[in-house]
Short mmCIF file of C-alpha atoms in Angstrom, two decimals:
data_model
loop_
_atom_site.label_atom_id
_atom_site.label_comp_id
_atom_site.label_asym_id
_atom_site.label_seq_id
_atom_site.Cartn_x
_atom_site.Cartn_y
_atom_site.Cartn_z
CA MET A 12 0.00 0.00 0.00
CA LYS A 13 2.80 2.37 0.94
CA GLU A 14 4.63 1.66 -2.31
CA ARG A 15 1.41 2.17 -4.26
CA VAL A 16 0.83 5.59 -2.69
CA LYS A 17 4.47 6.52 -3.23
CA GLY A 18 4.25 5.46 -6.87
CA TYR A 19 1.08 7.49 -7.36
CA PHE A 20 2.70 10.69 -6.11
CA LYS A 21 5.70 10.08 -8.34
CA THR A 22 3.42 10.16 -11.37
CA LEU A 23 1.66 13.40 -10.38
CA PRO A 24 4.06 15.84 -12.10
CA LYS A 25 3.76 13.96 -15.41
CA ARG A 26 0.01 13.53 -14.94
CA TYR A 27 -0.73 17.17 -14.11
CA PHE A 28 1.84 19.05 -16.19
CA ILE A 29 2.37 16.85 -19.25
CA THR A 30 -0.62 14.57 -19.80
CA ALA A 31 -3.26 17.06 -18.63
CA PHE A 32 -1.56 19.99 -20.40
CA SER A 33 -1.50 17.95 -23.61
CA GLY A 34 -5.27 17.52 -23.42
CA MET A 35 -5.61 21.19 -22.54
CA ALA A 36 -3.66 22.16 -25.66
CA GLN A 37 -5.91 20.02 -27.86
CA GLY A 38 -8.99 21.65 -26.34
CA LEU A 39 -7.48 25.07 -27.03
CA PHE A 40 -6.70 24.28 -30.65
CA VAL A 41 -10.17 22.99 -31.56
CA THR A 42 -11.93 25.98 -29.98
CA LEU A 43 -10.02 29.21 -29.36
CA ILE A 44 -7.19 28.88 -31.85
CA ALA A 45 -9.33 27.45 -34.66
CA GLY A 46 -11.97 30.09 -33.93
CA THR A 47 -9.40 32.88 -34.01
CA ILE A 48 -8.09 31.70 -37.38
CA LEU A 49 -11.62 31.49 -38.80
CA ALA A 50 -12.46 34.95 -37.43
CA THR A 51 -9.37 36.40 -39.11
CA ILE A 52 -10.37 34.83 -42.43
CA ALA A 53 -13.93 36.13 -42.10
CA GLN A 54 -12.90 39.65 -41.08
CA LYS A 55 -9.84 40.22 -43.26
CA LEU A 56 -10.44 38.16 -46.39
CA ILE A 57 -14.22 37.91 -46.78
CA GLY A 58 -15.57 40.80 -44.73
CA THR A 59 -18.37 40.60 -42.19
CA GLY A 60 -20.74 42.86 -44.12
CA ASN A 61 -22.10 39.93 -46.13
CA TYR A 62 -23.92 36.74 -45.12
CA VAL A 63 -21.00 34.35 -45.60
CA GLY A 64 -18.45 36.46 -43.76
CA GLY A 65 -20.87 37.39 -40.99
CA THR A 66 -21.93 33.78 -40.42
CA LEU A 67 -18.34 32.52 -40.37
CA ASN A 68 -17.45 35.23 -37.88
CA SER A 69 -20.37 34.16 -35.66
CA ILE A 70 -19.25 30.53 -35.84
CA ALA A 71 -15.76 31.65 -34.85
CA SER A 72 -17.19 33.50 -31.84
CA ILE A 73 -19.07 30.37 -30.75
CA ALA A 74 -15.88 28.31 -31.03
CA LYS A 75 -13.89 30.81 -28.97
CA SER A 76 -16.60 30.98 -26.30
CA LEU A 77 -16.41 27.19 -25.91
CA MET A 78 -12.71 27.23 -25.00
CA GLY A 79 -13.41 26.20 -21.40
CA ALA A 80 -15.53 23.25 -22.51
CA GLY A 81 -12.84 22.16 -24.97
CA ILE A 82 -10.20 22.28 -22.25
CA GLY A 83 -12.41 20.31 -19.88
CA VAL A 84 -13.09 17.53 -22.38
CA GLY A 85 -9.47 17.50 -23.55
CA ILE A 86 -8.10 17.09 -20.03
CA ALA A 87 -10.61 14.42 -19.01
CA HIS A 88 -9.97 12.43 -22.19
CA SER A 89 -6.18 12.66 -21.85
CA LEU A 90 -6.43 11.38 -18.28
CA GLY A 91 -8.48 8.38 -19.43
CA LYS A 92 -11.71 9.25 -17.62
CA ASN A 93 -14.93 7.48 -18.60
CA LYS A 94 -17.36 8.99 -21.09
CA LEU A 95 -19.83 10.41 -18.58
CA LEU A 96 -17.13 12.20 -16.60
CA THR A 97 -15.48 13.42 -19.80
CA PHE A 98 -18.72 15.05 -20.94
CA SER A 99 -19.32 16.47 -17.46
CA ALA A 100 -15.85 18.00 -17.55
CA ALA A 101 -17.06 20.31 -20.32
CA VAL A 102 -19.17 22.14 -17.73
CA ALA A 103 -16.30 22.23 -15.24
CA GLY A 104 -14.04 23.77 -17.86
CA MET A 105 -16.58 26.44 -18.74
CA VAL A 106 -17.10 27.34 -15.09
CA GLY A 107 -13.35 27.56 -14.54
CA ALA A 108 -12.80 29.73 -17.59
CA PHE A 109 -15.09 32.39 -16.11
CA ALA A 110 -14.27 31.78 -12.44
CA ASP A 111 -12.99 35.32 -11.90
CA LYS A 112 -16.29 36.78 -13.14
CA LEU A 113 -18.41 34.33 -11.17
CA MET A 114 -16.36 35.10 -8.07
CA VAL A 115 -17.53 38.71 -8.02
CA GLY A 116 -21.11 37.81 -8.95
CA GLU A 117 -21.11 38.98 -12.56
CA PRO A 118 -23.05 36.98 -15.14
CA ALA A 119 -20.02 35.79 -17.08
CA PHE A 120 -21.35 35.86 -20.62
CA THR A 121 -23.21 39.14 -20.14
CA ALA A 122 -20.13 40.80 -18.71
CA LEU A 123 -17.69 39.54 -21.33
CA GLY A 124 -19.82 39.40 -24.45
CA TRP A 125 -20.22 36.59 -26.95
CA GLY A 126 -16.91 35.27 -28.23
CA ALA A 127 -14.95 35.88 -25.02
CA PRO A 128 -12.93 32.74 -24.22
CA GLY A 129 -12.31 33.28 -20.53
CA ASN A 130 -9.15 32.13 -18.78
CA PRO A 131 -7.53 28.77 -19.65
CA ILE A 132 -5.74 28.51 -16.29
CA GLY A 133 -9.08 28.73 -14.47
CA ALA A 134 -10.50 26.07 -16.79
CA TYR A 135 -7.52 23.84 -16.05
CA VAL A 136 -7.73 24.19 -12.26
CA VAL A 137 -11.48 23.57 -11.97
CA THR A 138 -11.41 20.69 -14.44
CA MET A 139 -8.55 18.95 -12.63
CA LEU A 140 -10.34 19.32 -9.29
CA CYS A 141 -13.57 17.87 -10.67
CA VAL A 142 -12.18 14.97 -12.69
CA GLU A 143 -9.83 13.87 -9.92
CA VAL A 144 -12.45 13.91 -7.16
CA VAL A 145 -15.44 12.66 -9.16
CA GLY A 146 -13.15 10.12 -10.80
CA LEU A 147 -12.85 8.40 -7.42
CA TYR A 148 -16.40 7.09 -7.70
CA ALA A 149 -17.29 7.45 -11.39
CA GLY A 150 -18.10 4.06 -12.87
CA LYS A 151 -18.48 2.44 -9.45
CA THR A 152 -22.10 3.25 -8.63
CA LYS A 153 -25.47 2.39 -10.14
CA LEU A 154 -26.44 6.07 -10.07
CA ASP A 155 -23.54 7.42 -12.12
CA ILE A 156 -25.92 9.11 -14.55
CA LEU A 157 -26.94 11.44 -11.69
CA LEU A 158 -24.00 11.42 -9.30
CA VAL A 159 -21.27 12.14 -11.85
CA PRO A 160 -22.75 15.29 -13.45
CA LEU A 161 -24.19 16.59 -10.16
CA GLY A 162 -20.91 15.97 -8.38
CA THR A 163 -19.09 17.83 -11.13
CA LEU A 164 -21.45 20.80 -10.90
CA LEU A 165 -21.16 21.04 -7.12
CA LEU A 166 -17.38 20.73 -7.21
CA SER A 167 -17.28 23.40 -9.93
CA PHE A 168 -18.83 25.80 -7.44
CA GLY A 169 -16.02 25.14 -4.99
CA GLY A 170 -13.54 25.17 -7.85
CA VAL A 171 -14.37 28.82 -8.55
CA PHE A 172 -12.78 29.75 -5.22
CA VAL A 173 -9.81 27.44 -5.80
CA ALA A 174 -9.14 28.80 -9.29
CA TYR A 175 -9.54 32.49 -8.44
CA PRO A 176 -6.08 32.95 -6.83
CA PHE A 177 -4.41 31.35 -9.86
CA ILE A 178 -6.32 33.61 -12.25
CA LEU A 179 -5.49 36.65 -10.12
CA LEU A 180 -1.80 35.71 -10.14
CA VAL A 181 -1.82 35.33 -13.92
CA ASN A 182 -3.60 38.68 -14.30
CA LEU A 183 -1.02 40.37 -12.08
CA LEU A 184 1.73 38.82 -14.16
CA GLY A 185 0.06 40.15 -17.30
CA ASP A 186 -0.15 43.64 -15.79
CA ALA A 187 3.52 43.51 -14.82
CA ILE A 188 4.54 42.45 -18.33
CA ALA A 189 2.43 45.25 -19.86
CA VAL A 190 4.02 47.90 -17.60
CA ALA A 191 7.53 46.59 -18.21
CA THR A 192 6.95 46.39 -21.97
CA ASN A 193 5.82 50.02 -22.10
CA ALA A 194 8.84 51.08 -20.04
CA VAL A 195 11.53 49.12 -21.90
CA PRO A 196 9.93 47.61 -25.02
CA PHE A 197 13.17 46.44 -26.65
CA LEU A 198 14.48 44.48 -23.66
CA MET A 199 11.05 43.07 -22.80
CA GLY A 200 10.60 41.95 -26.39
CA ILE A 201 13.82 39.96 -26.14
CA LEU A 202 12.86 38.54 -22.73
CA ILE A 203 9.39 37.46 -23.86
CA ALA A 204 10.84 35.84 -26.99
CA VAL A 205 13.37 33.88 -24.90
CA ILE A 206 10.74 32.75 -22.37
CA MET A 207 8.32 31.63 -25.08
CA GLY A 208 11.16 29.82 -26.84
CA ILE A 209 11.88 27.89 -23.64
CA LEU A 210 8.19 27.08 -23.16
CA LEU A 211 7.96 25.76 -26.71
CA THR A 212 10.65 23.18 -25.93
CA MET A 213 8.78 21.93 -22.87
CA PRO A 214 6.04 19.24 -22.93
CA THR A 215 3.50 21.74 -21.63
CA SER A 216 0.96 23.93 -23.38
CA SER A 217 2.86 27.12 -24.19
CA ALA A 218 -0.26 28.31 -26.04
CA ALA A 219 -2.34 28.01 -22.89
CA ILE A 220 0.22 29.85 -20.79
CA TRP A 221 0.52 32.71 -23.26
CA ILE A 222 -3.22 33.03 -23.85
CA ALA A 223 -3.73 33.17 -20.09
CA VAL A 224 -1.57 36.28 -19.78
CA SER A 225 -1.94 37.88 -23.22
CA THR A 226 -5.39 39.36 -22.62
CA GLN A 227 -4.15 41.16 -19.55
CA VAL A 228 -1.00 42.31 -21.39
CA SER A 229 -3.11 43.69 -24.24
CA SER A 230 -5.47 45.52 -21.89
CA GLY A 231 -2.53 46.92 -19.97
CA ASN A 232 -0.91 48.23 -23.14
CA GLN A 233 -4.19 49.84 -24.24
CA GLN A 234 -4.55 51.62 -20.89
CA ALA A 235 -1.00 52.90 -21.18
#
């Protein structure tokens, strides 16, 4: 038993930061990144003033809004969870993506507008909490069809409070990068390029990390 527990904890870094991040990256690509590419095509090449361009732009907005769900499903699938928990993880990911807005009582979609993706770090934290805890009993009861989704929803509520500090930290990091970039743009450009180059060589989702801070960096630059 002791060796089993010890072996489990040895696998946690790989499980949380490689396997789960791999699923997170896949969820990002099929929603936010694909949606962003489609939106660029619709806006720059076709134009949104016609039916085709406008519809494609709307589809892109839907895809970007579903980033949290994509991350949730991607993580659950990469961790080998059963089908019911994998589908339930879509809700957990969406809740986590807008955890900072839910924390202060704002209706997330109303506050952010259609097409806002939310925060991938929040989606990651809430999804991991839900799939790990609910995964302890998923597939072992005769009432899974009720207990798995309800358990995920209830844990998502608690996950909002767990994810909020991580989102706040990422937002503060984004603010700091924005201020530093405005102060010394040349040096910060070099530093950001080096850091992203390092992240690209790691088996983690560099896209998720950058997306998590880029919104805050952009808003900080606009304010400056």
